[in-house]
Coordinates of C-alpha atoms in Angstrom, one line a residue:
Chain A
X1 CA -0.9 20.7 -30.7
X2 CA -3.0 19.7 -27.8
X3 CA -4.0 16.1 -27.3
X4 CA -6.9 17.1 -25.2
X5 CA -10.2 18.1 -26.6
X6 CA -13.5 17.2 -24.9
X7 CA -14.3 14.3 -22.6
X8 CA -14.0 11.1 -24.5
X9 CA -12.5 12.7 -27.6
X10 CA -8.8 12.3 -28.2
X11 CA -6.6 13.3 -31.1
X12 CA -4.3 10.3 -31.2
X13 CA -3.8 10.0 -34.9
X14 CA -0.6 12.0 -35.0
X15 CA 2.1 12.7 -32.6
X16 CA 1.9 15.8 -30.5
X17 CA 4.8 18.2 -30.0
X18 CA 5.2 17.0 -26.4
X19 CA 5.5 13.4 -27.8
X20 CA 8.4 14.4 -30.0
X21 CA 10.5 16.5 -27.6
X22 CA 9.6 14.8 -24.2
X23 CA 9.7 16.3 -20.8
X24 CA 12.2 16.7 -18.0
X25 CA 12.9 13.8 -15.6
X26 CA 10.8 15.5 -12.9
X27 CA 7.8 15.3 -15.3
X28 CA 8.2 11.5 -15.6
X29 CA 8.5 11.2 -11.9
X30 CA 5.3 13.1 -11.5
X31 CA 3.6 10.6 -13.9
X32 CA 4.4 7.9 -11.4
X33 CA 2.2 9.6 -8.7
X34 CA 5.0 9.7 -6.1
X35 CA 2.7 10.3 -3.1
X36 CA 0.6 7.2 -4.0
X37 CA 3.9 5.3 -4.5
X38 CA 5.1 6.2 -1.0
X39 CA 2.0 4.6 0.5
X40 CA 2.4 1.6 -1.7
X41 CA 6.1 1.2 -0.6
X42 CA 5.1 1.5 3.0
X43 CA 2.2 -1.0 2.9
X44 CA 4.2 -3.5 0.7
X45 CA 7.1 -3.2 3.2
X46 CA 4.6 -4.1 6.0
X47 CA 3.5 -7.2 4.0
X48 CA 7.2 -8.2 3.4
X49 CA 8.4 -7.8 7.0
X50 CA 5.3 -9.3 8.6
X51 CA 5.7 -12.5 6.6
X52 CA 6.9 -15.4 8.8
X53 CA 10.1 -16.0 6.7
X54 CA 13.4 -14.3 6.5
X55 CA 14.0 -12.2 3.4
X56 CA 17.5 -11.2 2.4
X57 CA 17.7 -7.4 2.5
X58 CA 18.8 -7.1 -1.1
X59 CA 15.9 -9.3 -2.3
X60 CA 13.5 -7.3 -0.1
X61 CA 14.8 -4.0 -1.5
X62 CA 14.6 -5.3 -5.1
X63 CA 11.0 -6.6 -4.5
X64 CA 9.9 -3.2 -3.0
X65 CA 11.5 -1.4 -5.9
X66 CA 9.6 -3.6 -8.4
X67 CA 6.3 -3.2 -6.5
X68 CA 6.6 0.6 -6.3
X69 CA 7.7 1.0 -9.9
X70 CA 4.7 -1.2 -10.9
X71 CA 2.4 1.0 -8.9
X72 CA 4.0 4.1 -10.5
X73 CA 3.5 2.6 -13.9
X74 CA -0.2 2.0 -13.3
X75 CA -0.3 5.7 -12.2
X76 CA 1.2 6.7 -15.6
X77 CA -1.3 4.6 -17.4
X78 CA -4.1 6.2 -15.4
X79 CA -2.8 9.7 -16.3
X80 CA -2.6 8.7 -20.0
X81 CA -6.2 7.6 -20.1
X82 CA -7.6 10.3 -17.8
X83 CA -5.9 13.2 -19.6
X84 CA -9.2 14.6 -20.8
X85 CA -10.8 14.9 -17.4
X86 CA -7.5 15.8 -15.7
X87 CA -7.4 18.9 -17.8
X88 CA -10.8 19.9 -16.4
X89 CA -10.3 19.3 -12.7
X90 CA -8.4 22.0 -10.7
X91 CA -6.8 19.3 -8.6
X92 CA -5.2 17.6 -11.7
X93 CA -4.8 20.1 -14.4
X94 CA -1.2 20.8 -13.6
X95 CA -0.3 17.1 -14.2
X96 CA 2.4 16.5 -17.0
X97 CA 0.0 15.5 -19.8
X98 CA -2.8 18.2 -19.5
X99 CA -0.2 20.9 -19.0
X100 CA 1.6 19.8 -22.2
X101 CA 4.9 18.8 -20.6
X102 CA 4.7 15.2 -21.7
X103 CA 2.8 13.8 -24.7
X104 CA 0.0 11.2 -24.3
X105 CA 1.8 8.5 -26.3
X106 CA 5.0 9.2 -24.4
X107 CA 3.2 8.6 -21.1
X108 CA 1.5 5.4 -22.5
X109 CA 4.9 4.0 -23.6
X110 CA 6.5 5.0 -20.4
X111 CA 3.7 3.2 -18.3
X112 CA 3.7 0.0 -20.4
X113 CA 7.5 -0.2 -20.4
X114 CA 7.8 0.2 -16.7
X115 CA 4.9 -2.2 -16.0
X116 CA 6.6 -4.9 -18.0
X117 CA 10.0 -4.3 -16.3
X118 CA 8.4 -4.2 -12.8
X119 CA 6.5 -7.5 -13.3
X120 CA 9.4 -9.3 -14.9
X121 CA 11.9 -8.1 -12.2
X122 CA 9.6 -9.1 -9.3
X123 CA 9.1 -12.5 -10.9
X124 CA 12.8 -13.1 -11.4
X125 CA 13.8 -11.7 -8.0
X126 CA 11.1 -13.3 -5.9
X127 CA 8.4 -15.6 -7.4
X128 CA 5.8 -15.6 -10.1
X129 CA 2.8 -15.5 -7.8
X130 CA 4.0 -12.1 -6.5
X131 CA 4.7 -11.0 -10.1
X132 CA 1.2 -12.2 -11.2
X133 CA -0.4 -10.3 -8.4
X134 CA 1.5 -7.2 -9.4
X135 CA 0.5 -7.6 -13.0
X136 CA -3.2 -8.1 -11.9
X137 CA -3.0 -5.0 -9.7
X138 CA -1.7 -2.9 -12.7
X139 CA -4.4 -4.3 -14.9
X140 CA -7.0 -3.7 -12.2
X141 CA -6.1 -0.1 -11.7
X142 CA -5.4 0.9 -15.3
X143 CA -8.2 -1.0 -17.0
X144 CA -10.9 -2.1 -14.5
X145 CA -10.8 1.1 -12.4
X146 CA -9.6 3.8 -14.7
X147 CA -11.1 2.8 -18.1
X148 CA -14.3 1.1 -16.8
X149 CA -15.5 1.8 -13.3
X150 CA -14.3 5.4 -12.8
X151 CA -16.6 7.0 -15.4
X152 CA -19.5 4.5 -15.0
X153 CA -20.5 4.0 -11.4
X154 CA -20.4 5.9 -8.1
X155 CA -19.1 2.6 -6.6
X156 CA -15.9 3.2 -8.6
X157 CA -13.6 3.7 -5.7
X158 CA -15.2 0.9 -3.6
X159 CA -14.4 -1.8 -6.2
X160 CA -11.3 0.1 -7.6
X161 CA -10.0 0.4 -4.0
X162 CA -8.8 -3.2 -4.4
X163 CA -5.9 -2.0 -6.6
X164 CA -4.6 0.1 -3.7
X165 CA -5.1 -2.8 -1.3
X166 CA -3.0 -5.4 -3.1
X167 CA 0.6 -4.1 -2.2
X168 CA 0.8 -5.7 1.3
X169 CA -0.5 -8.9 -0.2
X170 CA 2.1 -8.7 -3.0
X171 CA 4.8 -8.0 -0.4
X172 CA 3.6 -11.1 1.6
X173 CA 3.5 -13.2 -1.5
X174 CA 7.0 -12.0 -2.5
X175 CA 8.3 -13.3 0.9
X176 CA 6.3 -16.5 1.3
X177 CA 5.2 -17.5 -2.2
X178 CA 1.6 -17.8 -0.9
X179 CA -1.5 -15.9 0.0
X180 CA -2.8 -16.4 3.5
X181 CA -5.3 -15.1 6.0
X182 CA -2.9 -12.6 7.4
X183 CA -2.3 -11.0 4.0
X184 CA -6.0 -11.0 3.3
X185 CA -6.5 -9.1 6.6
X186 CA -3.9 -6.5 5.5
X187 CA -5.7 -6.2 2.1
X188 CA -9.1 -5.8 3.9
X189 CA -7.8 -2.8 6.0
X190 CA -6.9 -0.8 2.9
X191 CA -9.9 -2.0 0.9
X192 CA -12.4 -0.8 3.6
X193 CA -10.4 2.3 4.4
X194 CA -10.6 3.5 0.7
X195 CA -14.3 4.5 0.5
X196 CA -14.4 6.9 3.5
X197 CA -11.0 8.3 2.6
X198 CA -12.0 9.2 -1.0
X199 CA -15.6 10.1 -0.4
X200 CA -14.3 12.6 2.2
X201 CA -12.2 14.2 -0.5
X202 CA -15.1 14.0 -3.0
X203 CA -17.4 15.9 -0.6
X204 CA -15.2 19.0 -0.7
X205 CA -14.1 18.5 -4.3
X206 CA -17.5 17.5 -5.7
X207 CA -17.6 20.5 -8.0
X208 CA -14.4 19.3 -9.7
X209 CA -15.6 15.8 -10.2
X210 CA -19.0 17.1 -11.4
X211 CA -17.5 19.3 -14.1
X212 CA -15.4 16.4 -15.3
X213 CA -18.4 14.1 -15.5
X214 CA -16.9 11.6 -13.0
X215 CA -19.8 9.9 -11.1
X216 CA -18.5 10.2 -7.6
X217 CA -20.9 9.4 -4.8
X218 CA -21.7 13.1 -3.8
X219 CA -22.6 14.0 -7.4
X220 CA -24.8 11.0 -8.0
X221 CA -26.4 10.0 -4.7
X222 CA -26.0 13.4 -3.0
X223 CA -24.0 14.6 0.0
X224 CA -26.4 13.2 2.6
X225 CA -26.1 9.6 1.3
X226 CA -22.3 10.0 1.0
X227 CA -22.0 11.2 4.6
X228 CA -24.1 8.2 5.8
X229 CA -22.0 5.8 3.8
X230 CA -18.8 7.3 5.0
X231 CA -19.9 6.7 8.6
X232 CA -21.1 3.1 7.8
X233 CA -17.8 2.2 6.1
X234 CA -15.9 3.8 9.1
X235 CA -17.9 1.7 11.4
X236 CA -17.1 -1.4 9.4
X237 CA -13.5 -0.4 9.4
X238 CA -13.2 -0.7 13.2
X239 CA -13.4 -4.6 13.4
X240 CA -11.5 -4.9 10.1
X241 CA -8.6 -2.9 11.5
X242 CA -8.6 -5.0 14.6
X243 CA -8.7 -8.3 12.7
X244 CA -4.9 -8.8 12.6
X245 CA -5.0 -8.7 16.4
X246 CA -8.1 -11.0 16.5
X247 CA -6.4 -13.7 14.5
X248 CA -3.3 -13.5 16.6
X249 CA -1.1 -12.1 13.8
X250 CA -0.5 -8.9 15.7
X251 CA 0.3 -8.2 19.3
X252 CA -1.3 -6.0 22.0
X253 CA 0.5 -2.8 20.9
X254 CA -1.1 -3.1 17.5
X255 CA -4.5 -3.9 19.1
X256 CA -4.4 -0.7 21.3
X257 CA -3.2 1.6 18.5
X258 CA -5.8 0.1 16.0
X259 CA -8.6 0.5 18.5
X260 CA -7.8 4.1 19.5
X261 CA -7.1 5.2 16.0
X262 CA -10.2 3.5 14.5
X263 CA -12.3 5.2 17.2
X264 CA -10.9 8.6 16.3
X265 CA -11.6 8.0 12.7
X266 CA -15.1 6.8 13.5
X267 CA -15.7 10.0 15.6
X268 CA -14.5 12.2 12.7
X269 CA -16.8 10.2 10.3
X270 CA -19.7 10.8 12.8
X271 CA -19.0 14.6 12.6
X272 CA -19.0 14.4 8.8
X273 CA -22.4 12.6 9.0
X274 CA -23.8 15.1 11.6
X275 CA -22.4 18.5 10.3
X276 CA -24.4 19.0 7.2
X277 CA -24.7 22.7 7.3
X278 CA -22.5 25.8 7.2
X279 CA -18.7 26.0 7.2
X280 CA -18.3 23.0 9.5
X281 CA -19.4 20.5 6.8
X282 CA -16.3 21.0 4.6
X283 CA -14.1 21.3 7.6
X284 CA -15.3 18.0 9.0
X285 CA -14.7 16.3 5.6
X286 CA -11.2 17.8 5.3
X287 CA -10.3 16.6 8.8
X288 CA -11.5 13.1 8.1
X289 CA -9.6 13.0 4.8
X290 CA -6.4 14.2 6.6
X291 CA -6.8 11.8 9.5
X292 CA -7.6 8.8 7.3
X293 CA -4.1 9.1 5.9
X294 CA -2.6 9.2 9.4
X295 CA -4.8 6.3 10.5
X296 CA -3.5 4.0 7.7
X297 CA 0.1 5.1 8.3
X298 CA -0.2 4.4 12.1
X299 CA -1.6 0.9 11.6
X300 CA 1.1 -0.1 9.1
X301 CA 3.9 1.6 11.1
X302 CA 3.0 -0.5 14.1
X303 CA 3.1 -3.7 11.9
X304 CA 6.5 -2.7 10.5
X305 CA 7.8 -1.8 14.0
X306 CA 6.4 -4.9 15.6
X307 CA 7.7 -7.4 13.0
X308 CA 10.7 -5.5 11.7
X309 CA 12.2 -4.2 15.0
X310 CA 10.5 -5.4 18.2
X311 CA 10.1 -9.1 17.5
X312 CA 13.7 -9.6 16.1
X313 CA 14.9 -7.9 19.4
X314 CA 12.6 -10.1 21.4
X315 CA 10.6 -7.2 22.7
X316 CA 7.2 -8.3 21.4
Chain B
X1 CA 32.9 24.1 -31.2
X2 CA 32.4 20.3 -31.2
X3 CA 31.3 18.0 -34.0
X4 CA 27.6 18.1 -33.0
X5 CA 27.6 21.9 -33.3
X6 CA 29.1 21.8 -36.8
X7 CA 26.3 19.8 -38.2
X8 CA 24.2 21.7 -40.8
X9 CA 20.9 23.0 -39.3
X10 CA 17.9 20.8 -40.2
X11 CA 15.4 23.5 -40.8
X12 CA 12.6 21.1 -41.8
X13 CA 12.9 19.0 -38.7
X14 CA 12.1 19.6 -35.0
X15 CA 14.2 22.4 -33.7
X16 CA 14.5 22.2 -29.9
X17 CA 14.5 25.3 -27.7
X18 CA 17.3 25.7 -25.1
X19 CA 14.9 24.5 -22.4
X20 CA 14.0 21.4 -24.4
X21 CA 17.7 20.6 -25.1
X22 CA 18.3 20.9 -21.4
X23 CA 15.4 18.6 -20.6
X24 CA 16.7 16.1 -23.2
X25 CA 20.2 16.2 -21.6
X26 CA 18.7 15.6 -18.1
X27 CA 16.6 12.7 -19.5
X28 CA 19.7 11.1 -21.0
X29 CA 21.5 11.4 -17.7
X30 CA 18.5 10.0 -15.8
X31 CA 18.2 7.0 -18.2
X32 CA 21.9 6.3 -17.9
X33 CA 21.7 6.4 -14.1
X34 CA 18.6 4.1 -14.1
X35 CA 20.4 1.6 -16.4
X36 CA 23.5 1.6 -14.2
X37 CA 21.4 1.2 -11.0
X38 CA 19.5 -1.6 -12.6
X39 CA 22.7 -3.4 -13.5
X40 CA 24.0 -3.0 -9.9
X41 CA 20.7 -4.2 -8.5
X42 CA 20.7 -7.4 -10.7
X43 CA 24.3 -8.0 -9.8
X44 CA 23.5 -7.7 -6.1
X45 CA 20.4 -9.9 -6.4
X46 CA 22.4 -12.5 -8.2
X47 CA 25.1 -12.6 -5.4
X48 CA 22.3 -12.6 -2.7
X49 CA 20.6 -15.5 -4.4
X50 CA 23.7 -17.5 -4.9
X51 CA 24.8 -16.9 -1.3
X52 CA 28.2 -16.6 0.3
X53 CA 29.5 -19.8 -1.3
X54 CA 30.0 -18.0 -4.6
X55 CA 32.4 -15.5 -2.9
X56 CA 34.4 -18.4 -1.6
X57 CA 34.6 -20.0 -5.0
X58 CA 32.6 -23.0 -3.8
X59 CA 29.7 -22.5 -6.3

């Protein structure tokens, strides 16, 4: 029996076959969105090591594990709710629920159980501010973004991007027990990075989102407006990426890398805005999408290297 | 043949295919490993929080 019918219609009254037999461990790992988790681990690590307090490696490892499992759990809840549209989009139709490898209720239970464990563990291991932020992040991604914003407004990923921006702030809070200007700067980098990153993807996957009825910017406001907004957000991203350097939180190495990488991203965003015809238009969007991932990785890699390696050795 | 194989077949219940049985076995192993790792993690965190004094018997 399939749990998927049409958009917004779900057959949840009875258990499906997949609910009763369950999937293989790899299917449950896929529910956690491992690629998103890897970014969460990395950015949370940056928040943890950049904090001006020493964290015991075992406590740091446990905190990172809890944050990543919490992020994975919110991914499982997202896949549970979005199973109807996931079955329509080519990008997502092989996911465990639409492909029938895991039942919807199984995924819901899995997501809720892991969320509870992750929040409780982070609270016990570090502090309840960090645990509260993790709980809010899961709620924000699963309820505010997935259930409300995603199907309602083309600004879905602008506001929903906050969910992806919280991990470094949670890492910082896990280490210090507080929220400060430095952690807000790390949050802002991911928050303002999200729109150009996802809209670049939406430009060359707009057919997919359109068929699924998801109001992404290109489907609602058109490709031209999306290209302009990508450029404007990329422009705004330059000072935001430099802000850790401006406030004296990061050193010169970070400033140079952030400036060069932000300008490369801005140049690619300019090409997306300019190349509106022919084969180049999709190529530019794909290049921006790929580079945006590298851009974020570079910034947080420098933060991890500077605070985790260079400063302890007295080299920065 | 073990005790599980000697049980009468429940023809009215869910009959798992060999692939589903394999998946269930893998799931059981994964859950077991996860619980064991969680126990080890909580033990290590407890020791880390208490500090080196606990190892010296100083509380």
